[in-house]
Coordinates of C-alpha atoms in Angstrom, one line a residue:
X229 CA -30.8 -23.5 1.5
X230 CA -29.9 -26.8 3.7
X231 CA -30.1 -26.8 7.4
X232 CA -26.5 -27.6 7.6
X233 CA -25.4 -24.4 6.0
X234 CA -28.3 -22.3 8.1
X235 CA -26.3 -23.8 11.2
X236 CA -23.1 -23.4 10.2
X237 CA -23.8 -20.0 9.6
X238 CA -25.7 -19.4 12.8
X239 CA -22.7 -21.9 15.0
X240 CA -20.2 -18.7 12.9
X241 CA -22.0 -16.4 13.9
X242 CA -22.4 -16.9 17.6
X243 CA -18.9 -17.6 17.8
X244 CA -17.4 -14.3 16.2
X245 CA -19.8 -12.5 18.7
X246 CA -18.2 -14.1 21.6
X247 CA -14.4 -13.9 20.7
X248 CA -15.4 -10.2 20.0
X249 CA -16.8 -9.5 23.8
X250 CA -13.8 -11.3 24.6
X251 CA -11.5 -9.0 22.4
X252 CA -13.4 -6.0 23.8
X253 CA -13.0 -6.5 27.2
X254 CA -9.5 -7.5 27.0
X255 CA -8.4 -3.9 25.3
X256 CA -10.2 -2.0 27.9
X257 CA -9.2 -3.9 30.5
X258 CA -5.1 -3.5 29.3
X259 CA -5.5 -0.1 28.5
X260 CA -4.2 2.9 30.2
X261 CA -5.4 4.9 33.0
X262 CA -7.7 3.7 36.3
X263 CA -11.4 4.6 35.8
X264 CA -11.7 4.8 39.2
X265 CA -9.4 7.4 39.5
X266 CA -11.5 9.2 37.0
X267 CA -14.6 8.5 39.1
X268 CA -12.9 9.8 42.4
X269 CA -12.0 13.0 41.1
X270 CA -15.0 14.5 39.5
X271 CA -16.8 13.5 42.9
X272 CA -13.8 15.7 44.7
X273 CA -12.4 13.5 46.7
X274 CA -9.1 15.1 47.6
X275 CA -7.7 11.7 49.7
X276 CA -6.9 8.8 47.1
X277 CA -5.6 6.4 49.4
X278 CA -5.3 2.8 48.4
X279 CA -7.9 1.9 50.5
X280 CA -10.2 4.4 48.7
X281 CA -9.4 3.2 45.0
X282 CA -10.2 -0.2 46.0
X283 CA -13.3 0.3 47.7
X284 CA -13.7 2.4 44.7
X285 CA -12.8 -0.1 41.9
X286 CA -15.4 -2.8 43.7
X287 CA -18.5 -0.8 43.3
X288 CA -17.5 0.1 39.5
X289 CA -17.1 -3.8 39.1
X290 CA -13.5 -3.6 37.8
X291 CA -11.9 -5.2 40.4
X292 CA -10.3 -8.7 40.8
X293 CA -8.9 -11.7 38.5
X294 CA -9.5 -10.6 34.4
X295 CA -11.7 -13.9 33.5
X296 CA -13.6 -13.4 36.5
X297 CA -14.8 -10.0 35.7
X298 CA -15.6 -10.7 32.0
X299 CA -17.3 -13.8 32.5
X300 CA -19.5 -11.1 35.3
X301 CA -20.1 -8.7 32.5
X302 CA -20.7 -11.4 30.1
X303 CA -23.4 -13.1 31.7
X304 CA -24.8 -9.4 32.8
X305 CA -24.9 -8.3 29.4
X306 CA -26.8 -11.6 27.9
X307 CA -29.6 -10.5 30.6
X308 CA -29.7 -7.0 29.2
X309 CA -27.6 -4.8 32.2
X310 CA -25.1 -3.4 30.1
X311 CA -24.0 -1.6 33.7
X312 CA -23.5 1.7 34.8
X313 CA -22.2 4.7 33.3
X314 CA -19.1 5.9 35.3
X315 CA -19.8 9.8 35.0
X316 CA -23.4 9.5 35.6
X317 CA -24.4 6.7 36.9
X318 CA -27.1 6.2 34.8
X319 CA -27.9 2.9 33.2
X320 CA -25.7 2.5 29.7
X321 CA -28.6 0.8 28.2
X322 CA -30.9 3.6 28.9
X323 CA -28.2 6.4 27.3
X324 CA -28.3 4.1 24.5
X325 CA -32.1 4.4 24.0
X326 CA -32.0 8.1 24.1
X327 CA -28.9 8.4 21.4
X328 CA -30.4 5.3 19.4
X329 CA -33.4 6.8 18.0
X330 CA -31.0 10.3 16.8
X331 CA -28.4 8.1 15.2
X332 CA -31.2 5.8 13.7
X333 CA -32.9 8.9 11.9
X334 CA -29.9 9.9 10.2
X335 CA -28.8 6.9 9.2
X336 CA -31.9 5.6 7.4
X337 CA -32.7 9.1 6.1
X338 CA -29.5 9.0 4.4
X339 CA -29.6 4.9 3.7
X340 CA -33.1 5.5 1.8
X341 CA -31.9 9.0 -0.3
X342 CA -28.7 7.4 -1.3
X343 CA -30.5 4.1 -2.6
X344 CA -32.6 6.3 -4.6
X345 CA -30.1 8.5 -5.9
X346 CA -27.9 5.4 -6.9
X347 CA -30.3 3.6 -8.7
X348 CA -31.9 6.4 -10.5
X349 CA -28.3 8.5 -11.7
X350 CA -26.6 5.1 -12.1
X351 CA -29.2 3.6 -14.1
X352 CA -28.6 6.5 -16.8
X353 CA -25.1 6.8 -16.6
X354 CA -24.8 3.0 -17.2
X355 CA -27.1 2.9 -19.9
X356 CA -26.1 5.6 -21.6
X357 CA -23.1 6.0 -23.2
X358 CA -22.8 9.6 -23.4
X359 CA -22.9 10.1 -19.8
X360 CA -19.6 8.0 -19.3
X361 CA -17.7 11.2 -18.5
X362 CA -19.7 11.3 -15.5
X363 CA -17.8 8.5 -13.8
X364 CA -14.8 10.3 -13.6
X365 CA -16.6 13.2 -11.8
X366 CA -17.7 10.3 -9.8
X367 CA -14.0 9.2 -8.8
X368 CA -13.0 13.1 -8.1
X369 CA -15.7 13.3 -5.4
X370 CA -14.7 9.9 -3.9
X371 CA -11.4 11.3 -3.3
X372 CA -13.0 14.4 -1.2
X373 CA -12.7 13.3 3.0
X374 CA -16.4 13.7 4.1
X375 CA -15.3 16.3 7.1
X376 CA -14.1 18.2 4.2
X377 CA -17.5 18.1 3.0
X378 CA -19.3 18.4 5.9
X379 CA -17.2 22.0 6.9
X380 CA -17.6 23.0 2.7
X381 CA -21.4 22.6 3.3
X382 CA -21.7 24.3 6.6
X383 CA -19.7 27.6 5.4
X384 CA -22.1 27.6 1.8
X385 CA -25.3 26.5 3.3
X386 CA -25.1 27.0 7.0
X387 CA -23.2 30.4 7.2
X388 CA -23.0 32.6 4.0
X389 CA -26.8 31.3 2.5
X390 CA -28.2 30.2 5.8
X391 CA -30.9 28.4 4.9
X392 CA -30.1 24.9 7.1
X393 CA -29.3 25.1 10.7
X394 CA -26.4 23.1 11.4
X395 CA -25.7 22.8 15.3
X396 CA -27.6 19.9 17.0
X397 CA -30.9 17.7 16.0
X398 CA -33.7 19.9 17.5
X399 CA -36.2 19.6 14.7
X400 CA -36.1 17.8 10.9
X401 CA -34.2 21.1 9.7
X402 CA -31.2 20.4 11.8
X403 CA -31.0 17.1 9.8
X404 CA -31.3 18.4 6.2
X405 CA -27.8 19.3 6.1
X406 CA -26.1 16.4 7.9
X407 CA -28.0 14.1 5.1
X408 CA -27.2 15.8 2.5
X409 CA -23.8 15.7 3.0
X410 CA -23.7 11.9 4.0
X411 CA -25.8 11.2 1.1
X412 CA -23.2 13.3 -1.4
X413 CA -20.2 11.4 0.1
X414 CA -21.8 7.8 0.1
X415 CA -24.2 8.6 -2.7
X416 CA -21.5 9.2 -5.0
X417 CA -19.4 5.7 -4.4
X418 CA -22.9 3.6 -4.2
X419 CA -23.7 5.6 -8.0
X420 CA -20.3 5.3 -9.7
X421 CA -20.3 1.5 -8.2
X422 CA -24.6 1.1 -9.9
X423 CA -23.3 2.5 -13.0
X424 CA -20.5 0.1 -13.7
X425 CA -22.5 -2.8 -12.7
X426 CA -25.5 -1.7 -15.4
X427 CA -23.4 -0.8 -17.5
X428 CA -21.5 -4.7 -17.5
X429 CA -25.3 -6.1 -18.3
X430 CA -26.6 -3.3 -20.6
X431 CA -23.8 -5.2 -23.0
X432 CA -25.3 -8.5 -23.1
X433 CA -26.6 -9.8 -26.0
X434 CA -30.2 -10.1 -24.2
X435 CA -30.1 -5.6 -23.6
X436 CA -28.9 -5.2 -26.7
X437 CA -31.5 -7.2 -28.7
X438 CA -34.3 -5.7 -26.4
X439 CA -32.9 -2.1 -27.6
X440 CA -33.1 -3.4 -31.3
X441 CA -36.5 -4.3 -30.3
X442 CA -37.9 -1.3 -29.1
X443 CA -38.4 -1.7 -25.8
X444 CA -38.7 0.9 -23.4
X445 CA -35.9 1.4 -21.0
X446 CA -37.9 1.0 -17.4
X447 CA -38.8 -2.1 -18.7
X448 CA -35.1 -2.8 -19.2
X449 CA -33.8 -1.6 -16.3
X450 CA -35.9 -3.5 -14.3
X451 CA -34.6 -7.0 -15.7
X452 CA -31.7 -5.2 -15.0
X453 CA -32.0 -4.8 -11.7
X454 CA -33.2 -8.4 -11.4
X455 CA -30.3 -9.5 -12.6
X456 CA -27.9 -7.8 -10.5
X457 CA -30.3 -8.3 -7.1
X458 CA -27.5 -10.3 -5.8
X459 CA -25.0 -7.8 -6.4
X460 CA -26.8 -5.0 -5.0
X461 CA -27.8 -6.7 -2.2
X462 CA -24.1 -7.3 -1.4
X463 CA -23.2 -3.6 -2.2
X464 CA -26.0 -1.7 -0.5
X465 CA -25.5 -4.2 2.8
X466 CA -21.9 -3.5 2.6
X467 CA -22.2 0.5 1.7
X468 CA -25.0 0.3 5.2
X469 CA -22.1 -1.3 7.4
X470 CA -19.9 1.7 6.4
X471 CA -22.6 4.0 6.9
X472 CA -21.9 4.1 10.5
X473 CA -18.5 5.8 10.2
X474 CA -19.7 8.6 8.6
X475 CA -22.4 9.1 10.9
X476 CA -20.0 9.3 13.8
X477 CA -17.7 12.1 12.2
X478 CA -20.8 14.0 10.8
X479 CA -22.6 14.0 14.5
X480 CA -19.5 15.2 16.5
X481 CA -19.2 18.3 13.3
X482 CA -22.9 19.0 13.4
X483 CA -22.8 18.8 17.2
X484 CA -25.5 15.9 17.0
X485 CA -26.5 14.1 20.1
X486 CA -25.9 10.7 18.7
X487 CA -24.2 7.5 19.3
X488 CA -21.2 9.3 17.6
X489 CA -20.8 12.2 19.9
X490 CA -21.8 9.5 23.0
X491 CA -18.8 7.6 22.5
X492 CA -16.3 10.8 21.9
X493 CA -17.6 11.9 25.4
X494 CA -17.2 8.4 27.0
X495 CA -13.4 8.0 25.7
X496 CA -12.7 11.3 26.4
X497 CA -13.7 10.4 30.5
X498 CA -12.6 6.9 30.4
X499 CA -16.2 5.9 30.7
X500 CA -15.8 1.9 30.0
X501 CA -18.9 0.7 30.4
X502 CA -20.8 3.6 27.9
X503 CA -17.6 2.7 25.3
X504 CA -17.9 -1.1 25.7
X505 CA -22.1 -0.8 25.5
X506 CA -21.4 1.3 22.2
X507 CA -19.0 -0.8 21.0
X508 CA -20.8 -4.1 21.7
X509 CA -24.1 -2.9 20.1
X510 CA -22.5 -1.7 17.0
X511 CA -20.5 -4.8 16.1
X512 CA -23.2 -6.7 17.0
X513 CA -25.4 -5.0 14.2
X514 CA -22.5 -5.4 12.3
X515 CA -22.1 -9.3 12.9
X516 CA -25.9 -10.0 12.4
X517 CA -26.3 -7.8 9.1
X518 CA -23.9 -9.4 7.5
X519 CA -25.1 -12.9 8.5
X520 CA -28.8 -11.5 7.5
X521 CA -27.4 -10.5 3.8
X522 CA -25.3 -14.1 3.4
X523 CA -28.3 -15.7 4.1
X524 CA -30.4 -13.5 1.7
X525 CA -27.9 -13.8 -0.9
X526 CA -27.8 -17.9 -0.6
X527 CA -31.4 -17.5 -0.3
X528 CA -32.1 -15.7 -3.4
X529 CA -29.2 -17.3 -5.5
X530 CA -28.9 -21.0 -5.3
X531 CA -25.4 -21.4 -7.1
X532 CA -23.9 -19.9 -3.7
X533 CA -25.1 -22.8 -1.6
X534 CA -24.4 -25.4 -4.2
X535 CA -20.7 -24.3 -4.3
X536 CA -20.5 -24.4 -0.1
X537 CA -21.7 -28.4 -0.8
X538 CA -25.4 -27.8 -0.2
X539 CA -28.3 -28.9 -1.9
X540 CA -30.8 -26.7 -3.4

């Protein structure tokens, strides 16, 4: 990979990161309601005078010209003070550190299963053509919502069975369930999507005359997995990104005290800075894993830096 595509990269990826704390800001800032207000009234104040809200507005750091106070939380938040939670008053960046670690769990608990059920079911359905059928199983369970799931599983496993807790994150059993059923909904894409891509290079002529040949199918599958390293680097990257969204609807079902079920309580109070510190961390992830998987990509296939006018 040339430097000049490493900086242009990097130069794109700063600047995405700062139009989006701009974008942020800006939507909170225009949108409804006065957080103060909020504030006020849940310390039972009865008087609300104009004076009050003011004096009120300045300590919660929301008051004054729009440019001046992003450019305040701006430079605040590139020396780590993400501010102060409005309901609490606790730090944001320490609320984050308690919910991090919950939401990190589950996520790579179901990451990890669903990379393993992927490659090992779509590996045989896509080099086997008598499991074929399977795909359109596949694309019948893609269809189901995953709160769907998630309430399905809870009345089976959770309430008629009951062998899975599946109200909060106590201990590792509380978690069997909410993997589980992230795993199914994602699992089940990331499969039908492994499949179809073994399936494409279990026809080429190389596969083909290696089946002739005798040659045992792990050793097969793992040329064919070299092969499509790009693609699968693309996929499970992409399928992590999306991962996320179903962690946030499967904490607020399973009443998991996440980053999903943090920022449902922070919009519900108008709690800006918890919902912009949320927001900010996430897309920030977001931003730098998909720079981290272009680079990897380019990295491990030179043809996609030699198109862009690099040199390999």
């Amino acid at each position: 990979m040339s430097t000049y595509i490493f900086l242009k990269k990097t130069l794109r990826l700063l600047i995405s990161m700062l139009l989006f704390t701009f974008i942020l800001y800006g939507l909170l800032y225009l949108s409804t309601g006065d957080p103060a207000l909020s504030v006020l009234r849940k310390l039972g104040v009865q008087t609300l005078s104009p004076e009050v809200i003011i004096e009120t507005r300045t300590k919660l750091g929301i008051e004054g010209d729009f440019f001046d106070q992003y450019v305040h939380w701006l430079l605040n938040t590139l020396r780590g003070d993400l501010g102060h939670s409005f309901m609490n008053n606790l730090p944001v960046k320490t609320l984050l550190l308690e919910k991090f670690f919950v939401t990190f769990r589950l996520m790579s608990s179901s990451f990890i299963l669903c990379i393993v059920l992927s490659l090992l079911i779509g590996g045989v359905i896509g080099n086997s053509s008598s499991y074929q059928w399977t795909k359109q199983i596949l694309s019948i369970l893609l269809s189901f919502p995953i709160y769907w799931i998630a309430i399905l599983a809870i009345f089976i496993f959770g309430v008629q069975l009951n062998w899975f807790p599946f109200v909060g994150s106590r201990s590792i059993r509380h978690l069997i369930l909410p993997v589980l059923v992230i795993s199914f909904a994602e699992g089940s894409y990331l499969t039908k999507m492994v499949s179809d891509l073994v399936a494409t290079v279990a026809k080429s002529e190389r596969q083909v005359l290696a089946k002739f040949r005798g040659i045992k199918w792990y050793y097969r599958y793992y040329y064919q997995l070299n092969e499509l390293f790009v693609a699968l680097i693309s996929l499970y990257g992409t399928s992590l990104v999306h991962l996320f969204g179903s962690c946030v609807m499967i904490e607020i079902i399973f009443s998991i005290s996440g980053f999903g079920k943090l920022l449902m309580d922070a919009i519900s109070t108008r709690d800006y800075p918890v919902i912009q510190g949320i927001t900010l961390v996430v897309a920030c992830g977001t931003f730098i894993l998909n720079y981290l998987i272009d680079l990897a990509i380019q990295k491990v296939d030179s043809r996609v830096v030699i198109n862009q006018g690099g040199k390999e």
